[in-house]
mmCIF file of C-alpha atoms in Angstrom:
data_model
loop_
_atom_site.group_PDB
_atom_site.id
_atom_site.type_symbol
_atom_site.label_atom_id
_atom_site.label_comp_id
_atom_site.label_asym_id
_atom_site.label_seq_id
_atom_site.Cartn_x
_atom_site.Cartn_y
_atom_site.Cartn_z
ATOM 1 C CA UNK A 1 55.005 41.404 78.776
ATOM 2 C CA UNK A 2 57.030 38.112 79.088
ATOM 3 C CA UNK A 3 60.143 40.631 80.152
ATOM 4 C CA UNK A 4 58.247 42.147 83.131
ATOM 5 C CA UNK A 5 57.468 38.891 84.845
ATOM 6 C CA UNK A 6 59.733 37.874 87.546
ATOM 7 C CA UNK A 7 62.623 35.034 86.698
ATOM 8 C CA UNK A 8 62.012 35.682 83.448
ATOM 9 C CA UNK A 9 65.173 36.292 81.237
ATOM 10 C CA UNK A 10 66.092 39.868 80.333
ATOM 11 C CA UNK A 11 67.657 40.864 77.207
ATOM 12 C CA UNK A 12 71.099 42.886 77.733
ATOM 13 C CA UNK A 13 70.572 46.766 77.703
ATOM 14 C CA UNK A 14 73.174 49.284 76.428
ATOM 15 C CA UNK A 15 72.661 52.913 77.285
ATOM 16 C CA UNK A 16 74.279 55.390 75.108
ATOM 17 C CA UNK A 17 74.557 58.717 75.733
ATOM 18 C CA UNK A 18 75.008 61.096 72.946
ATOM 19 C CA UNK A 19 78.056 63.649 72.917
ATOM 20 C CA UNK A 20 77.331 66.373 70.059
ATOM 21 C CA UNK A 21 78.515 69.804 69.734
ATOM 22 C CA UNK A 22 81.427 72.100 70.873
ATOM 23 C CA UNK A 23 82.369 71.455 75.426
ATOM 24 C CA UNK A 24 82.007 74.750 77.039
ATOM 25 C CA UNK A 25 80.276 76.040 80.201
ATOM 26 C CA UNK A 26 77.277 78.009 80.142
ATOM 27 C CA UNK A 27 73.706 77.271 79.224
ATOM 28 C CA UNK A 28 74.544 77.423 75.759
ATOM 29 C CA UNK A 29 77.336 74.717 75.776
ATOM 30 C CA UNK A 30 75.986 71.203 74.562
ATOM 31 C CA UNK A 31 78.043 69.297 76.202
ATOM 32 C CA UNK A 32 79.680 70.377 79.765
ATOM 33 C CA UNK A 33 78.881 68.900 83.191
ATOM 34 C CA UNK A 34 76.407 70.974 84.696
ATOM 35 C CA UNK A 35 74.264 69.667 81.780
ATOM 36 C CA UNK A 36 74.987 66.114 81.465
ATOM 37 C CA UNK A 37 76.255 65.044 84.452
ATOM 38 C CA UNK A 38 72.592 64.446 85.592
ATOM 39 C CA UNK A 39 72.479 62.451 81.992
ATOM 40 C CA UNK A 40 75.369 60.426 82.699
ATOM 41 C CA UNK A 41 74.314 59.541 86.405
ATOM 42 C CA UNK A 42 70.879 57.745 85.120
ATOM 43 C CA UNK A 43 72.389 56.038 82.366
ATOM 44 C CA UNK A 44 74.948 54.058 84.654
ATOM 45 C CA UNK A 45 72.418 53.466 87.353
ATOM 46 C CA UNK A 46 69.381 52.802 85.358
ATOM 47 C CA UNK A 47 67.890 48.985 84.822
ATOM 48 C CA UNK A 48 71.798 47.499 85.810
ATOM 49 C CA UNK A 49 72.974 48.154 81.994
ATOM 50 C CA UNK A 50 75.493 45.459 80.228
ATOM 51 C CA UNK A 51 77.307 48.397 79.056
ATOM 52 C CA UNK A 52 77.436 52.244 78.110
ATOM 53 C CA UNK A 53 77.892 53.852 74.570
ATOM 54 C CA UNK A 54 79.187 56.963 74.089
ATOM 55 C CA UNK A 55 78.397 58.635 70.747
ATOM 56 C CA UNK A 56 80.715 60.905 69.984
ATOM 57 C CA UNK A 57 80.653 64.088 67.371
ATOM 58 C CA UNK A 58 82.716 66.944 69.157
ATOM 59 C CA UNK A 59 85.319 69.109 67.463
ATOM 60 C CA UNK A 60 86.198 69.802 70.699
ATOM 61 C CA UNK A 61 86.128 72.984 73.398
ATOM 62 C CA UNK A 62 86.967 73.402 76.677
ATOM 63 C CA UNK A 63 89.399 70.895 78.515
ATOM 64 C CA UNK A 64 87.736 71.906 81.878
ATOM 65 C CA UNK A 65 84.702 69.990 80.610
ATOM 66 C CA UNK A 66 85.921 67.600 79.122
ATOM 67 C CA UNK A 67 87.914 66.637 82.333
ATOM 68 C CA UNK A 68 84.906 66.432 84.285
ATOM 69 C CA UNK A 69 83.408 65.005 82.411
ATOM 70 C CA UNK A 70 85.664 62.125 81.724
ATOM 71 C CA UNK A 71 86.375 61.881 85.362
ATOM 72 C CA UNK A 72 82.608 61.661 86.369
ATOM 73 C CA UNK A 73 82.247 58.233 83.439
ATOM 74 C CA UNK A 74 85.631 56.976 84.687
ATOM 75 C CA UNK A 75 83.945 57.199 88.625
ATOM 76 C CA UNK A 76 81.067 55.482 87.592
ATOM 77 C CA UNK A 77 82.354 53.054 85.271
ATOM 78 C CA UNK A 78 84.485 51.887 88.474
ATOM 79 C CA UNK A 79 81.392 51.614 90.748
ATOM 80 C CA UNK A 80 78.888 50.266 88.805
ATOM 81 C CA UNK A 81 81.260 47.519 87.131
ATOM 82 C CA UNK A 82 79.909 48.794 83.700
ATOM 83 C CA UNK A 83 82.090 48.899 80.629
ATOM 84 C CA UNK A 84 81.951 51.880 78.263
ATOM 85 C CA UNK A 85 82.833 52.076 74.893
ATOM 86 C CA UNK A 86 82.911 55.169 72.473
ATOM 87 C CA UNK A 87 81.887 55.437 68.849
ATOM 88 C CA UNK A 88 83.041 58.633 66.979
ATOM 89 C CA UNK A 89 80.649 59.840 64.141
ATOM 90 C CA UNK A 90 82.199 62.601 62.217
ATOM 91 C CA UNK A 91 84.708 64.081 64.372
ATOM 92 C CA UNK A 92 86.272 63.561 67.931
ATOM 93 C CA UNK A 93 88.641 66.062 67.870
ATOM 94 C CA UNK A 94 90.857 67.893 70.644
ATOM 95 C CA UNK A 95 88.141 67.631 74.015
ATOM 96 C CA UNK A 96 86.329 64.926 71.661
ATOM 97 C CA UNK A 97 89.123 62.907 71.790
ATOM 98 C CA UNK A 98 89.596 63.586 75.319
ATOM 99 C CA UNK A 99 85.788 62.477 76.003
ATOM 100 C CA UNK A 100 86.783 59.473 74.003
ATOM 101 C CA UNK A 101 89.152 58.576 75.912
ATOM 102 C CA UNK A 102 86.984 58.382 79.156
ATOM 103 C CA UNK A 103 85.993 54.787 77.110
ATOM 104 C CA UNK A 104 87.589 51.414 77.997
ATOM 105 C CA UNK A 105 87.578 50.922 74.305
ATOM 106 C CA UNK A 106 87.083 53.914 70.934
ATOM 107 C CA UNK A 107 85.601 52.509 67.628
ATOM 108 C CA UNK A 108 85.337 55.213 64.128
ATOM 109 C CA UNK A 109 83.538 54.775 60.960
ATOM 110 C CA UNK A 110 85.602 54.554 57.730
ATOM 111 C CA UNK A 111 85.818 58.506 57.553
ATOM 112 C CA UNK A 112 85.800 59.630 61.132
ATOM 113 C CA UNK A 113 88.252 62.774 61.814
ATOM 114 C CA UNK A 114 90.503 61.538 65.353
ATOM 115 C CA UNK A 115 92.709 63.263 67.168
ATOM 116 C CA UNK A 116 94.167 67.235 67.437
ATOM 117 C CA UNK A 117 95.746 66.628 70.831
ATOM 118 C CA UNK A 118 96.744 69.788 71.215
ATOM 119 C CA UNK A 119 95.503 73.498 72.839
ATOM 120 C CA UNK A 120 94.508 76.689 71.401
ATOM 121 C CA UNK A 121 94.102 80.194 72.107
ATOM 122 C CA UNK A 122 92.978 82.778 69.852
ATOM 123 C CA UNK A 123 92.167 86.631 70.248
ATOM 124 C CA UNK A 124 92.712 89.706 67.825
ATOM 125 C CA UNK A 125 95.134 93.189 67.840
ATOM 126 C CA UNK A 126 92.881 95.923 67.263
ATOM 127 C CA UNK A 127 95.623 98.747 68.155
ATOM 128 C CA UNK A 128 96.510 99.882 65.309
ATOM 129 C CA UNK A 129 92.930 100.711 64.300
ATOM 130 C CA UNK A 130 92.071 102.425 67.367
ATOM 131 C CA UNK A 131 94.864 104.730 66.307
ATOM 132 C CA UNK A 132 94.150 105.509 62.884
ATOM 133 C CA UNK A 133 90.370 106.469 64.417
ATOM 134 C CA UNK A 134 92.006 108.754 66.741
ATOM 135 C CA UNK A 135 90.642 106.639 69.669
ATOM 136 C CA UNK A 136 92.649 106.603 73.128
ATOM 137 C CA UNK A 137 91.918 103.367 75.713
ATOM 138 C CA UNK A 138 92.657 104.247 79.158
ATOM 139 C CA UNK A 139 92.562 101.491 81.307
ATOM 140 C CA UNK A 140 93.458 101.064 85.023
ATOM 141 C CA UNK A 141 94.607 97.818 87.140
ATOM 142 C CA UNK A 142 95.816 97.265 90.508
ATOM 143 C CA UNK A 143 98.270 94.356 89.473
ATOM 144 C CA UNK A 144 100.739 94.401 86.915
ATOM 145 C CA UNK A 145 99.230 91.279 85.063
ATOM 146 C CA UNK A 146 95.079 92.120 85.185
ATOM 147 C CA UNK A 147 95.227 93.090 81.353
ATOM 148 C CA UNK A 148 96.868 90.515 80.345
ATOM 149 C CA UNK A 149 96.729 89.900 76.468
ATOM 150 C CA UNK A 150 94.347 92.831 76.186
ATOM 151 C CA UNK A 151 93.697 92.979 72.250
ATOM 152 C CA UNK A 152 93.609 96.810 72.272
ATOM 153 C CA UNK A 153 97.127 97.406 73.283
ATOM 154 C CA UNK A 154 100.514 96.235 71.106
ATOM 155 C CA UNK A 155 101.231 92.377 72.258
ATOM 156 C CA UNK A 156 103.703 92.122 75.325
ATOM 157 C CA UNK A 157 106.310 89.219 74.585
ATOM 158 C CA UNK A 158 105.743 88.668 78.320
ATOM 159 C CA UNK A 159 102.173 88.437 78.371
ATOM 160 C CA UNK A 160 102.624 85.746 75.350
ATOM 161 C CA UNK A 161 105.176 83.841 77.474
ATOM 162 C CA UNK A 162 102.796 83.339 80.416
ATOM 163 C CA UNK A 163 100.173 81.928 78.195
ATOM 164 C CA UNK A 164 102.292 79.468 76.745
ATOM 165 C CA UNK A 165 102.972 78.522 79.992
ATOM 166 C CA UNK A 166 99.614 77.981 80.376
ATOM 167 C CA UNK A 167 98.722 76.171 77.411
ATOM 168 C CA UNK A 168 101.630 74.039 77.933
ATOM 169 C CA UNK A 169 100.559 72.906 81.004
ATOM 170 C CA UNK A 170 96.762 71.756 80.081
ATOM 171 C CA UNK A 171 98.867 70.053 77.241
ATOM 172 C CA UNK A 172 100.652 68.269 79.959
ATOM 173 C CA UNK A 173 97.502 67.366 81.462
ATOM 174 C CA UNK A 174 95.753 66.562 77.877
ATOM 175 C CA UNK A 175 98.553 64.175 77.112
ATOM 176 C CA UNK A 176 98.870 62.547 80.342
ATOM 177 C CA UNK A 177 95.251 61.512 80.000
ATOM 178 C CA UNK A 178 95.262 60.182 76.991
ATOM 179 C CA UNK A 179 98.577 58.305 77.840
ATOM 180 C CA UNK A 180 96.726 56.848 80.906
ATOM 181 C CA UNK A 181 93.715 55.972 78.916
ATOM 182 C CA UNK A 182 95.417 54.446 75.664
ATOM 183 C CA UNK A 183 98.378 52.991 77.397
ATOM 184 C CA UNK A 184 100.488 50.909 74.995
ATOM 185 C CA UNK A 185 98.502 51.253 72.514
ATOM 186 C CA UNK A 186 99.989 54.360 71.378
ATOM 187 C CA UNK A 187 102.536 54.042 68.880
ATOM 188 C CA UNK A 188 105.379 55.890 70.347
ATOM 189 C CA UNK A 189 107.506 56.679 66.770
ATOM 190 C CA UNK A 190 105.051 59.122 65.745
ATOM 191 C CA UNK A 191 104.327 62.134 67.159
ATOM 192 C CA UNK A 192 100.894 62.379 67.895
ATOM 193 C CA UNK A 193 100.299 65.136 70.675
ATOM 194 C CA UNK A 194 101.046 68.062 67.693
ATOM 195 C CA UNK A 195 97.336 69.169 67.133
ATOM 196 C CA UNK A 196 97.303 66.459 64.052
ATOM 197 C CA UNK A 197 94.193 65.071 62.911
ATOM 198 C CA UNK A 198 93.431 61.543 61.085
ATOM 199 C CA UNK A 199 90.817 59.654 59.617
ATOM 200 C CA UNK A 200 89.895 56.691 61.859
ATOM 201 C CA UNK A 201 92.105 53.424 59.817
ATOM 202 C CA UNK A 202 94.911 55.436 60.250
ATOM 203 C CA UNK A 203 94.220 56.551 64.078
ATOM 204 C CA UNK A 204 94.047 52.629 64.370
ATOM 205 C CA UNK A 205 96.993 52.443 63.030
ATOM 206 C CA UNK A 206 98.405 54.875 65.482
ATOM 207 C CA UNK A 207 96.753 53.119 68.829
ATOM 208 C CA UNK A 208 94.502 56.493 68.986
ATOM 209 C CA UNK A 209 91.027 54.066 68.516
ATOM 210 C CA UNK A 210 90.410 50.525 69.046
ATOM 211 C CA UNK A 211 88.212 49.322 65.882
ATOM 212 C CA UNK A 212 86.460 50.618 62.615
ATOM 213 C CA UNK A 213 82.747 50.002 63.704
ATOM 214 C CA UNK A 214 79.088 51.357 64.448
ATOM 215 C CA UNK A 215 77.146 50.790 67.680
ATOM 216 C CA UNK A 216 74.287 48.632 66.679
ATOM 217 C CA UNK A 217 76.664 45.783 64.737
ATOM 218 C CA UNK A 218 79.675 45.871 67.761
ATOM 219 C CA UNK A 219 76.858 45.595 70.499
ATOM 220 C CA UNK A 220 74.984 42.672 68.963
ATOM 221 C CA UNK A 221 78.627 40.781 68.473
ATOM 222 C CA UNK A 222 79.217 41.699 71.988
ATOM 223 C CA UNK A 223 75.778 40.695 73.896
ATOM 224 C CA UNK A 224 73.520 38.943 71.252
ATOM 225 C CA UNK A 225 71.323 39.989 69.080
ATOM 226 C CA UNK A 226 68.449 40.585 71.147
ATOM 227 C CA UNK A 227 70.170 43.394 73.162
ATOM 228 C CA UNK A 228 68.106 46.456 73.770
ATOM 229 C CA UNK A 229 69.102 49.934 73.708
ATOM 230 C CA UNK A 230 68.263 52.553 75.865
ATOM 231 C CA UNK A 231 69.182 56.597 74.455
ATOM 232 C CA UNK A 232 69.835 59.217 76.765
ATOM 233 C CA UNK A 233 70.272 63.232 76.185
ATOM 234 C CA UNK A 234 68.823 66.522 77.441
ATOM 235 C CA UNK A 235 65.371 67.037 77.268
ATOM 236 C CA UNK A 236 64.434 70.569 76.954
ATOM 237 C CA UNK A 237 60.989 71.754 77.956
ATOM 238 C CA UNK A 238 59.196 73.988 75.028
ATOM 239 C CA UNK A 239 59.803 77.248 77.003
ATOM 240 C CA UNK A 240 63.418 76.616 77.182
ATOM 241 C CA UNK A 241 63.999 75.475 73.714
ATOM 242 C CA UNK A 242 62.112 78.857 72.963
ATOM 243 C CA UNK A 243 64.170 81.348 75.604
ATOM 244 C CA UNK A 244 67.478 79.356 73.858
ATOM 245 C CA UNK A 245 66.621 79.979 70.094
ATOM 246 C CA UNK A 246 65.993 83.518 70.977
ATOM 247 C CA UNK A 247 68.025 84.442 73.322
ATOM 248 C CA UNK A 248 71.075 82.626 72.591
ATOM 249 C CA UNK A 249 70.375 80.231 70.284
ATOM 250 C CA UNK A 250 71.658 81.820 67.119
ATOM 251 C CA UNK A 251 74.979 82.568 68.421
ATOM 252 C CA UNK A 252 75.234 79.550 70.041
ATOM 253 C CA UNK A 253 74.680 77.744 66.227
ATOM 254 C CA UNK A 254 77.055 79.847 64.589
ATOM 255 C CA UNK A 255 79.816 79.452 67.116
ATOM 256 C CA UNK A 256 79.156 75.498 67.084
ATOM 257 C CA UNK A 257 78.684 75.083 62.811
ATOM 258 C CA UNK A 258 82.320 77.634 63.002
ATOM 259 C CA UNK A 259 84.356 74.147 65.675
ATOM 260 C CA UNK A 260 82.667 71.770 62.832
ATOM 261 C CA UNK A 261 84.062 73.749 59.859
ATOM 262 C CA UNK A 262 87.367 73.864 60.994
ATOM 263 C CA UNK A 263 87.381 69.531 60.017
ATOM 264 C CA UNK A 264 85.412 70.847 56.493
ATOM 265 C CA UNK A 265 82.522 69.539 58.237
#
């Protein structure tokens, strides 16, 4: 009660927001914008908080996201005055890492996976099995380029150049973030923008993270050991959870659990 008086003294708060699961768009994404931006908003403005925690498990998705929302914790880190710091739990991997780099500083536990700076994209050839089935695909485009990579036809080497174009270039933009983020911390010997991954002493090692360290100890070094901590996520109303698990739910698992096992996790 003491706490609610005025001129009383108030303990420091943290907020941390929790990051967990694949970044993609869509009401079955975790983590994208649309969804947490709202999130993210109350936890900076909220009760004036000492600082904001961003636990991290993400093997990554879509760098779309992840820019936004990096840019949208950078913007209010700037307005508010409010550091942020992120601690990875098993994996902060490829948009992960890029979320983690939104922090001011990125602390791992012992056997954290850091890193894949890199971009993917994957798709299938099914031509050849259309033919032995005796199936013919017509398909009609007005432009040259609207069936691009189409998986039912033999792969064009042009169609593959233009989408290494393209990958190349979010590269470009996934590097230069980190690079503005990490600064000279980076260890510029090794090459570290290959899609490697690393467990957290060695990303330390590397200027990819900060520290080896857990929320709950760092924060009560920081701001004493009466500091309070206040947990933000999406809440989901029954009916939604509901509509989710059987509507999309499922898929949405399996595609998530498939990111994770790509780390063995």
């Amino acid at each position: 009660m003491l706490e609610r008086l005025p001129f009383t003294k108030k303990h420091p708060t943290v907020a941390v927001i929790r990051l967990h699961g694949t970044i993609s768009a869509g009401p079955r994404g975790p983590i994208n914008d649309a969804i947490l931006g709202p999130v993210i908003e109350r936890a900076f403005r909220k009760g004036k908080p000492a600082a904001v925690a961003l636990a991290i498990n993400s093997p990554g998705g879509s760098p779309v996201q992840s820019s936004l929302i990096s840019a949208r914790i950078r913007r209010l880190s700037a307005e508010k005055n409010v550091p942020v710091y992120a601690f990875v739990e098993d994996v902060a991997a490829s948009g992960g890492y890029w979320l983690a780099c939104a922090a001011d500083e990125i602390h791992a536990d012992d056997s954290s996976i850091v890193g894949s700076i890199g971009v993917i994209a994957a798709s299938f050839g099914a031509h050849v099995l259309l033919a032995r089935q005796g199936v013919e695909r017509r398909v009609h485009t007005a432009g040259r380029s609207k069936s691009m990579l189409d998986p039912f036809r033999p792969e064009n080497p042009e169609d593959v150049e233009k989408l290494q174009a393209l990958l190349g270039d979010i590269h470009t933009s996934f590097i230069d973030h980190v690079k503005s983020r990490r600064g000279d911390k980076l260890k510029p010997e090794v090459p570290l923008f290959e899609g490697d991954i690393w467990l957290a002493r060695r990303a330390k090692e590397l200027g990819l993270i900060d520290g080896i360290d857990h929320i709950t100890p760092f924060m009560r070094r920081k701001f004493g050991e009466k500091v309070r901590f206040r947990r933000y996520g999406v809440k989901r109303g029954l009916f939604t959870r509901f509509t989710s698990a059987a509507f999309g739910g499922a898929l949405a698992e399996i595609e998530d659990r498939a990111a994770f096992a790509r780390f063995g996790l």
